[in-house]
XYZ file of C-alpha atoms in Angstrom:
652
model
C 19.910 90.554 40.310
C 20.169 91.650 36.666
C 19.143 88.206 35.450
C 16.098 88.224 37.700
C 15.081 91.675 36.553
C 15.387 90.693 32.898
C 13.166 87.675 33.494
C 10.462 89.699 35.256
C 10.578 92.938 33.277
C 7.353 94.519 32.114
C 7.404 94.189 28.298
C 4.798 95.405 25.818
C 4.070 93.502 22.584
C 5.563 95.285 19.629
C 3.063 96.604 17.013
C 5.061 95.030 14.196
C 4.358 91.573 15.706
C 0.624 92.093 15.248
C 1.050 93.377 11.688
C 2.920 90.234 10.706
C 0.061 88.087 12.025
C -2.397 90.047 9.904
C -0.192 89.741 6.833
C -0.232 85.975 7.067
C -4.024 85.927 7.178
C -4.305 88.000 3.992
C -2.195 85.747 1.772
C -3.955 84.869 -1.468
C -3.802 81.421 -3.087
C -0.634 80.958 -5.122
C 0.731 78.282 -7.303
C 2.129 75.204 -5.623
C 5.697 76.196 -6.435
C 5.231 79.758 -5.347
C 3.483 78.653 -2.173
C 6.347 76.300 -1.300
C 8.889 79.019 -1.908
C 6.898 81.449 0.194
C 6.602 78.923 3.024
C 10.323 78.290 3.003
C 10.935 82.005 3.112
C 8.448 82.562 5.957
C 10.027 79.757 7.944
C 13.074 81.958 8.323
C 11.599 85.430 8.525
C 8.394 85.008 10.611
C 8.456 84.772 14.440
C 8.000 81.417 16.065
C 4.621 82.476 17.470
C 3.283 82.982 13.968
C 4.675 79.660 12.761
C 3.065 77.795 15.738
C 4.476 75.719 18.566
C 5.213 72.832 16.226
C 8.172 74.795 14.905
C 9.554 75.253 18.506
C 9.148 71.523 18.974
C 11.603 70.906 16.151
C 14.369 71.834 18.624
C 12.594 71.705 22.018
C 10.765 68.632 23.275
C 7.128 69.566 23.815
C 5.946 69.791 27.432
C 2.892 67.495 27.861
C 1.843 69.384 31.016
C 1.643 72.654 29.104
C -1.679 71.638 27.594
C -3.147 71.313 31.123
C -1.605 74.452 32.604
C -3.214 77.856 33.000
C -0.946 79.097 30.193
C -2.145 76.542 27.626
C -3.769 79.268 25.483
C -0.466 81.128 25.038
C 2.146 80.655 22.348
C 5.805 80.170 23.271
C 6.765 83.679 22.175
C 4.047 85.185 24.387
C 6.107 84.224 27.420
C 9.566 84.058 25.794
C 9.784 87.194 23.587
C 13.296 86.375 22.431
C 12.089 83.128 20.888
C 10.483 85.137 18.073
C 13.883 85.632 16.503
C 15.820 82.774 14.915
C 18.541 82.203 15.758
C 17.573 83.151 19.319
C 19.369 86.108 20.895
C 21.346 85.655 24.073
C 18.834 87.728 26.029
C 15.071 87.802 26.091
C 14.417 84.068 26.470
C 13.469 84.395 30.149
C 9.780 84.222 30.936
C 8.353 87.744 30.786
C 5.738 87.314 33.521
C 5.411 91.067 33.811
C 3.696 91.319 30.437
C 0.523 90.024 32.073
C 1.210 90.273 35.811
C 2.511 93.791 36.085
C 1.301 94.498 39.643
C 2.608 91.230 41.077
C 6.016 91.688 39.454
C 6.226 95.302 40.589
C 5.568 94.227 44.188
C 8.056 91.391 43.930
C 10.794 93.765 42.799
C 10.395 95.655 46.103
C 10.625 92.483 48.185
C 13.479 90.965 50.151
C 13.398 88.004 47.775
C 14.293 90.217 44.828
C 17.097 91.806 46.839
C 18.540 88.439 47.773
C 18.132 87.105 44.188
C 19.246 83.552 45.054
C 18.598 81.194 47.918
C 21.280 79.590 50.065
C 21.316 76.556 47.805
C 21.761 78.683 44.670
C 18.142 78.550 43.490
C 17.068 81.655 41.583
C 14.324 83.474 43.446
C 11.884 84.293 40.660
C 8.240 83.536 39.943
C 8.932 79.883 39.161
C 10.665 79.373 42.513
C 7.285 79.649 44.242
C 4.679 79.038 41.529
C 6.487 76.219 39.762
C 7.360 75.890 36.102
C 5.264 78.069 33.798
C 4.672 75.000 31.637
C 2.950 73.246 34.565
C 1.425 76.251 36.256
C -1.881 75.710 38.069
C -4.337 78.163 39.568
C -3.704 79.052 43.230
C -6.966 77.365 44.254
C -5.888 74.134 42.562
C -4.518 71.620 45.129
C -1.742 70.818 42.633
C -0.403 74.366 42.787
C 2.651 74.995 44.999
C 0.927 78.133 46.284
C -2.323 76.412 47.192
C -3.035 77.157 50.886
C -2.438 73.540 51.852
C 0.932 73.448 50.040
C 2.174 76.978 50.575
C 3.988 76.247 53.860
C 5.946 73.444 52.214
C 6.801 75.738 49.298
C 8.107 78.461 51.592
C 9.805 75.795 53.658
C 12.078 74.795 50.792
C 14.143 77.820 51.745
C 12.957 78.802 55.207
C 13.516 75.350 56.703
C 17.092 75.384 55.480
C 19.575 75.989 58.355
C 22.172 77.135 55.850
C 19.881 79.962 54.750
C 19.287 81.008 58.353
C 23.013 81.075 58.959
C 23.802 82.920 55.731
C 21.271 85.695 56.251
C 21.352 85.731 60.080
C 17.668 84.881 60.325
C 16.440 84.906 63.924
C 13.741 82.340 63.167
C 15.517 79.153 62.205
C 12.543 76.823 61.645
C 9.401 78.950 61.303
C 7.694 76.491 58.952
C 7.757 73.654 61.463
C 6.351 76.038 64.064
C 3.584 77.167 61.706
C 2.636 73.590 60.802
C 1.914 72.917 64.483
C -0.296 76.003 64.766
C -4.044 76.349 64.903
C -3.873 78.195 61.575
C -2.140 75.339 59.751
C -4.599 72.837 61.174
C -7.456 74.988 59.960
C -5.957 75.130 56.475
C -5.621 71.332 56.478
C -9.335 71.061 57.245
C -10.089 73.312 54.282
C -10.974 76.341 56.383
C -10.067 79.923 55.479
C -7.214 80.135 57.984
C -4.057 82.229 57.766
C -1.203 81.142 55.514
C 2.296 82.559 54.986
C 1.023 84.928 52.301
C -1.834 86.231 54.459
C 0.566 87.559 57.078
C 3.731 88.293 55.084
C 2.027 89.169 51.769
C 2.498 87.054 48.688
C 4.851 89.144 46.561
C 5.972 92.233 48.510
C 7.548 90.204 51.311
C 9.649 92.441 53.540
C 11.657 91.663 56.727
C 9.950 92.415 60.027
C 12.318 95.314 60.697
C 11.050 97.139 57.597
C 8.205 99.557 58.482
C 6.542 98.605 55.183
C 6.312 94.964 56.210
C 2.982 93.550 57.309
C 4.721 91.886 60.239
C 6.499 95.019 61.409
C 5.747 95.547 65.104
C 3.537 98.558 64.484
C 1.540 96.823 61.706
C 1.001 93.430 63.383
C -2.376 94.404 64.944
C -3.578 95.588 61.530
C -2.407 92.343 59.886
C -4.049 90.091 62.459
C -7.119 92.335 62.427
C -7.842 91.414 58.818
C -9.283 88.164 60.195
C -9.870 89.071 63.868
C -11.648 92.389 63.525
C -13.433 92.496 66.886
C -10.321 91.525 68.783
C -8.270 94.120 66.896
C -10.812 96.815 67.715
C -10.719 95.961 71.428
C -6.913 95.895 71.376
C -6.741 99.288 69.643
C -8.647 100.835 72.573
C -6.411 99.203 75.197
C -3.376 100.712 76.886
C -1.169 98.306 74.953
C -2.761 99.139 71.610
C -2.518 102.880 72.100
C 1.128 102.644 73.081
C 1.993 100.372 70.148
C 0.263 102.744 67.730
C 2.472 105.556 69.041
C 5.547 103.492 68.237
C 6.411 102.157 71.704
C 8.350 99.039 70.734
C 8.113 97.490 74.217
C 4.326 97.536 74.153
C 3.063 94.034 73.329
C 1.249 93.290 70.079
C -0.531 90.095 69.033
C 2.628 88.105 68.318
C 4.212 89.028 71.656
C 1.432 87.246 73.536
C 0.250 84.552 71.121
C 3.537 83.781 69.387
C 4.475 84.338 65.770
C 4.184 81.075 63.867
C 3.285 78.419 66.443
C 0.013 80.073 67.429
C -2.113 77.690 69.483
C -5.602 77.809 70.907
C -5.873 79.226 74.461
C -7.212 75.808 75.459
C -3.942 74.081 74.544
C -1.356 73.704 77.287
C 1.490 74.668 74.991
C -0.031 78.045 74.184
C 1.483 81.130 75.867
C -2.085 82.266 76.590
C -3.137 78.994 78.231
C -4.458 79.905 81.689
C -1.514 78.634 83.732
C 1.028 80.089 81.278
C -0.371 83.623 81.198
C 1.160 84.990 84.440
C 4.707 83.793 83.820
C 5.149 83.336 80.057
C 2.994 86.197 78.812
C 2.122 89.010 81.222
C 4.978 88.248 83.603
C 7.521 88.520 80.806
C 7.028 92.311 80.772
C 5.487 93.083 84.149
C 8.136 91.027 85.909
C 10.967 92.735 84.046
C 12.735 95.213 86.318
C 14.260 96.987 83.324
C 10.843 97.747 81.841
C 9.450 98.602 85.272
C 12.105 101.263 85.711
C 11.828 102.492 82.127
C 8.048 103.026 82.131
C 7.343 103.479 85.833
C 5.500 100.152 86.151
C 5.273 98.577 89.610
C 7.670 95.641 89.576
C 6.099 93.690 92.454
C 2.811 92.764 90.792
C 3.883 89.363 89.487
C 5.603 88.233 92.727
C 2.651 89.386 94.818
C 0.205 87.518 92.573
C 2.348 84.391 92.749
C 2.268 84.618 96.540
C -1.528 84.917 96.613
C -3.890 81.962 96.720
C -4.639 82.414 93.020
C -0.958 82.299 92.170
C -0.181 79.394 94.486
C -3.084 77.338 93.181
C -2.171 77.973 89.559
C 1.471 77.137 90.175
C 0.259 73.904 91.743
C -1.619 73.012 88.558
C -5.143 74.338 89.080
C -6.373 75.957 85.871
C -9.713 77.271 87.141
C -8.416 80.069 89.373
C -8.107 83.684 88.335
C -5.079 84.798 86.345
C -4.109 88.204 84.939
C -6.663 88.151 82.136
C -9.494 87.091 84.458
C -9.393 90.458 86.209
C -7.645 92.885 83.857
C -9.189 91.641 80.625
C -7.470 90.042 77.672
C -7.390 92.422 74.712
C -9.187 95.433 76.198
C -6.751 96.022 79.081
C -6.959 99.516 80.565
C -5.088 101.128 83.469
C -6.827 101.074 86.847
C -7.126 104.871 86.673
C -9.463 104.559 83.684
C -13.124 104.400 84.827
C -13.811 101.821 82.087
C -11.138 99.468 83.392
C -12.350 96.249 85.008
C -9.950 96.906 87.897
C -10.947 100.533 88.455
C -11.859 101.034 92.142
C -15.537 101.562 91.323
C -15.700 98.328 89.280
C -13.414 96.126 91.341
C -16.220 94.645 93.447
C -18.103 93.626 90.304
C -14.963 92.087 88.822
C -14.178 90.057 91.939
C -17.879 89.262 92.267
C -17.790 87.241 89.053
C -16.068 84.489 91.028
C -16.890 85.586 94.591
C -20.552 86.661 94.665
C -21.091 89.540 97.039
C -17.408 90.415 97.353
C -16.949 94.012 98.411
C -20.658 94.526 98.990
C -20.120 95.810 102.520
C -16.479 96.862 102.498
C -14.449 98.221 99.628
C -11.877 95.798 98.309
C -8.409 97.078 99.041
C -5.114 96.559 97.213
C -4.856 93.204 95.498
C -1.246 92.944 94.319
C 0.658 93.464 97.543
C 3.203 91.390 99.464
C 2.592 90.860 103.223
C 5.655 92.882 104.217
C 4.424 95.801 102.072
C 0.750 95.646 103.064
C -0.950 98.921 103.852
C -2.709 97.423 106.899
C -0.450 97.183 109.947
C -2.157 94.024 111.246
C -0.883 92.054 108.259
C 2.628 93.484 108.532
C 2.921 92.898 112.279
C 1.387 89.431 112.164
C 4.149 88.391 109.805
C 6.845 90.007 111.923
C 5.596 88.414 115.141
C 5.375 84.960 113.619
C 8.831 85.211 112.100
C 10.153 86.224 115.537
C 8.392 83.256 117.169
C 9.609 80.802 114.552
C 13.231 81.812 114.959
C 13.253 82.201 118.753
C 10.882 79.450 119.902
C 11.994 76.780 117.461
C 15.597 77.803 117.988
C 15.216 77.483 121.782
C 13.494 74.081 121.478
C 16.182 72.799 119.115
C 18.957 74.017 121.453
C 17.236 72.387 124.445
C 17.046 69.007 122.730
C 20.557 69.154 121.321
C 21.965 69.883 124.779
C 19.872 67.101 126.278
C 21.089 64.629 123.667
C 24.713 65.752 124.067
C 24.583 65.454 127.882
C 22.951 62.039 127.860
C 25.438 60.815 125.265
C 28.356 61.905 127.483
C 26.894 60.473 130.691
C 24.596 57.622 129.671
C 22.268 56.412 132.363
C 21.422 52.704 132.693
C 18.061 52.020 131.124
C 15.717 50.135 133.433
C 14.120 46.946 132.208
C 10.352 46.997 132.120
C 8.666 44.589 134.474
C 5.495 44.897 132.473
C 3.581 46.599 135.226
C 3.899 50.309 134.362
C 0.771 52.364 134.828
C -1.400 53.395 131.864
C -0.413 56.807 130.518
C -2.918 57.197 127.651
C -6.397 55.771 127.852
C -8.173 54.407 124.801
C -10.056 57.658 124.183
C -6.821 59.639 124.165
C -5.166 57.144 121.818
C -8.011 57.290 119.290
C -8.008 61.094 119.261
C -4.213 61.067 118.985
C -4.287 58.681 116.015
C -6.778 60.901 114.175
C -4.638 63.916 114.997
C -1.465 62.273 113.677
C -3.027 61.264 110.351
C -4.913 64.510 109.726
C -1.965 66.710 110.752
C 0.426 64.871 108.431
C -1.991 65.200 105.493
C -2.618 68.864 106.252
C 1.093 69.648 106.357
C 1.842 67.773 103.139
C -1.073 69.134 101.121
C -0.712 72.661 102.510
C 2.983 73.025 101.831
C 2.509 71.357 98.430
C 0.422 74.421 97.528
C 3.068 76.858 98.754
C 6.059 74.974 97.355
C 4.519 73.397 94.282
C 7.820 73.300 92.363
C 9.380 70.932 94.910
C 10.041 67.316 93.942
C 8.091 65.945 96.890
C 4.946 67.839 95.824
C 4.967 66.555 92.242
C 3.308 63.133 92.890
C 0.323 64.867 94.471
C 0.021 67.799 92.088
C -0.112 65.712 88.941
C -3.794 65.161 89.813
C -4.482 68.789 90.617
C -5.713 70.106 87.276
C -8.300 67.429 86.625
C -9.451 66.373 90.103
C -8.185 69.093 92.398
C -6.979 66.248 94.616
C -4.710 68.352 96.790
C -7.473 70.751 97.764
C -9.924 67.945 98.527
C -7.405 66.066 100.667
C -6.560 69.241 102.559
C -10.186 69.973 103.391
C -11.015 66.374 104.293
C -8.005 66.294 106.615
C -9.202 69.535 108.214
C -12.589 67.955 108.920
C -10.876 64.878 110.411
C -8.784 67.144 112.637
C -11.908 68.902 113.859
C -13.485 65.488 114.427
C -10.491 64.483 116.559
C -10.873 67.707 118.551
C -14.611 67.054 119.039
C -13.896 63.473 120.149
C -11.331 64.766 122.623
C -13.761 67.292 124.098
C -16.463 64.615 124.354
C -14.046 62.273 126.089
C -13.208 64.944 128.642
C -16.887 65.636 129.256
C -17.691 61.968 129.967
C -14.558 60.691 131.701
C -13.556 62.068 135.126
C -10.097 60.488 134.939
C -9.523 62.129 131.577
C -10.400 65.514 133.034
C -7.992 64.938 135.894
C -5.264 64.104 133.402
C -5.878 67.265 131.422
C -5.908 69.383 134.590
C -2.389 68.080 135.180
C -1.423 69.725 131.882
C -1.691 73.185 133.446
C 1.710 74.782 134.178
C 2.874 74.878 137.821
C 5.900 76.060 139.781
C 7.223 72.510 139.723
C 7.674 72.857 135.962
C 9.940 75.829 136.538
C 12.002 73.883 139.077
C 12.306 70.952 136.673
C 13.407 73.247 133.829
C 16.060 74.865 136.057
C 17.288 71.407 137.038
C 17.521 70.427 133.386
C 19.555 73.519 132.574
C 21.917 72.684 135.434
C 22.207 69.172 134.046
C 23.013 70.559 130.598
C 25.674 72.803 132.130
C 27.284 69.841 133.936
C 26.309 70.962 137.417
C 24.220 67.841 137.948
C 25.310 64.282 137.316
C 21.830 63.174 136.261
C 18.742 64.923 134.953
C 16.216 65.936 137.569
C 13.301 63.568 138.169
C 10.418 64.387 135.873
C 7.014 65.416 137.093
C 4.173 62.938 136.446
C 3.276 65.251 133.539
C 6.531 66.944 132.561
C 6.932 70.395 131.036
C 7.753 69.044 127.531
C 4.337 67.324 127.437
C 2.578 70.423 128.714
C 4.227 72.556 126.039
C 3.143 70.073 123.351
C -0.466 69.864 124.527
C -0.986 73.601 124.944
C 0.649 74.224 121.551
C -1.724 71.725 119.908
C -4.756 73.394 121.487
C -3.596 76.871 120.449
C -2.569 75.818 116.963
C -5.812 73.925 116.299
C -7.889 76.957 117.285
C -5.863 79.384 115.153
C -5.747 77.088 112.115
C -9.490 76.382 112.371
C -10.489 80.049 112.427
C -8.142 81.157 109.650
C -8.795 78.008 107.639
C -12.537 78.581 107.579
C -12.009 82.201 106.500
C -9.919 80.995 103.553
C -12.166 78.023 102.787
C -15.348 80.117 102.589
C -13.707 83.249 101.222
C -16.745 84.344 99.209
C -18.890 84.518 102.341
C -16.266 86.334 104.390
C -15.461 88.744 101.546
C -19.086 89.834 101.766
C -18.764 90.860 105.400
C -15.079 91.479 105.989
C -12.624 93.875 104.326
C -10.002 92.295 102.149
C -7.218 92.966 104.642
C -8.924 90.498 106.995
C -8.449 87.728 104.423
C -4.859 88.831 103.904
C -4.352 88.606 107.663
C -5.910 85.131 107.733
C -3.620 84.043 104.896
C -0.485 85.222 106.705
C -1.478 83.720 110.058
C -2.571 80.405 108.521
C 0.723 79.926 106.701
C 3.107 80.976 109.459
C 1.173 79.065 112.127
C 1.482 75.983 109.923
C 5.244 76.526 109.681
C 5.501 76.987 113.444
C 3.406 73.877 114.186
C 5.248 71.660 111.702
C 8.653 72.693 113.031
C 7.521 72.210 116.643
C 6.402 68.658 115.889
C 9.661 67.799 114.138
C 12.014 69.534 116.571
C 10.221 69.004 119.897
C 7.686 66.183 119.772
C 9.623 63.707 117.616
C 12.667 64.073 119.836
C 10.563 63.475 122.921
C 8.926 60.291 121.633
C 11.648 58.851 119.357
C 15.149 60.302 119.603
C 15.378 60.869 123.352
C 17.804 58.162 124.592
C 15.480 57.222 127.469
C 12.739 56.117 125.016
C 14.630 55.291 121.799
C 13.550 53.804 119.375
C 10.016 54.889 120.358
C 7.770 55.643 123.272
C 4.914 53.116 122.792
C 2.385 55.049 124.869
C 0.433 56.125 121.754
C -0.055 52.427 120.867
C -0.237 50.551 124.184
C -1.085 53.374 126.521
C 1.972 52.592 128.664
C 5.141 54.697 128.599
C 8.627 53.419 127.787
C 10.519 51.945 130.779
C 13.003 54.797 130.833
C 10.293 57.409 130.983
C 8.313 55.407 133.545
C 11.447 55.350 135.678
C 11.686 59.121 135.469
C 8.068 59.475 136.502
C 8.501 57.169 139.474
C 11.618 59.025 140.545
C 9.549 62.169 140.722
C 7.155 60.676 143.282
C 8.006 61.714 146.892
C 9.562 59.028 149.036
C 7.226 57.748 151.794
C 8.143 59.139 155.296
C 10.120 56.857 157.607
C 8.017 55.197 160.338
C 8.120 56.982 163.680
C 9.501 54.942 166.680
C 8.689 55.604 170.344
C 11.585 56.245 172.746
C 12.250 53.554 175.336
C 10.630 54.159 178.619
C 7.735 56.082 177.173
C 4.602 54.545 178.618
C 2.238 56.387 176.451
């Protein structure tokens, strides 16, 4: 530390130095001998600066670069005061930069660099460590200078990219230079633009650690530092709830670097940026508003991030769509205000206008209600009870269907029945019109289930192949809507078939529940319990098929109504309160879960895994049922009455 201070001390030129220079200029012509004697004498008594640099060169090799440096007009003793005395003293030979650069040296002496004195590799931290040798010194705007904007990061990186230095001084940022070089600022500097460099943010000479309140990068001063270039943004931030809290010293309130990063600052259009649209909810806003510790400390609602993630906006963004609304779309970016502030974009009086930017007419008729709310916490009872009812149905109905099929499989496995061999003459079970509608239903339903659940469970491995196209093409959404149209087309074809075909109508009338279905179900339960040796004969249209058909009709109607409400949300937001869309969202999702589970648990067992039809009931392809099922149907037909015989002797 003492050596550094001696090299940078502020030193004034002594008056006697100037008087000696004047004395030399006033010498009168002398005789040759006297002049030689005087010269020899002066060689020992005059300072090196008065004798010229040629005298210094007698012992020190001249520096060729000195003639091209910014210090070329100075004599050696101007920078090295001790060189004026011969022989040189032990002290005073260090470059006295403070003689000319008093302010810079004074700032440096208050910096962390002056406190540290040496780097991890033993390099002395003085002016030359950053600016280069004084003999080769170039102006800061010269590309050859180590402190030129395009070279400054590399200069700072000589120390700050050194892991040993980070370990020695417990630096929390191990490789800040590499991060900066990837930033939008560094790229701007490379293009020759006036973008931020290390010195712009940390200062050039009075560099202080971030924990020091005097540092430009201290939490409280970061907005001021960034505002030197981004004035309008800084002004908007200063008015925001975050800016006001940070100015009061609330350390948990975010400043520029908390949202944008510190060194690796990227454009909001770059995917790696914390403020890229899809990163904002989780990486930026969610980091604080999803923190239960901060929620408890400052009284912030802790369910805002989960409720947004569960909304369509959150689901779509998690699936890869970048065009849906995120936190900043509604709350603002830098000018964020609490909803209680009338100027806030989410204040009740301005909420319709905010939502109307994406959904024209939203809230024009009805006020828009709470936005960040989970279904189980919704203020409207219809949303809460719809969820409860569907959860009850999913657990009870699907559980009952699964138990029914497991018992059926277990009983048939214990007492296998001989499977009849088809004679090829079984009656047609599904006409061509039914098979076409069924094929359209199968394809559209499968696509709807896959694309719909890919939105809800976008992090799943099976959704990844589809969602990789989501950001650019929105493929998932298009496939989902096209499949919905195909499903409606299948329903329309089915209705048209029923209207034109009398036999088809008769078949559908047989789908209505009757008392015989109850008797068959009781017989099945007895068979499961072991009270019957064989299952009861099935009705021509058995209760499993009736359950499937009625469930398809109900599910198609419910999914169509709720799907259109969600598809054309802008129109419905104009005429319906927001809770109606929340209700449609809950019903659409849970009905999809119920339908998908019913198909897997009930229908696939009936047409594939049931031992009487395994490996598949071909009715959906050929129109004719599997031999085992045909046998059950025939067994259900009443036996013809025995012929009546006349008693002997009866003349009639």
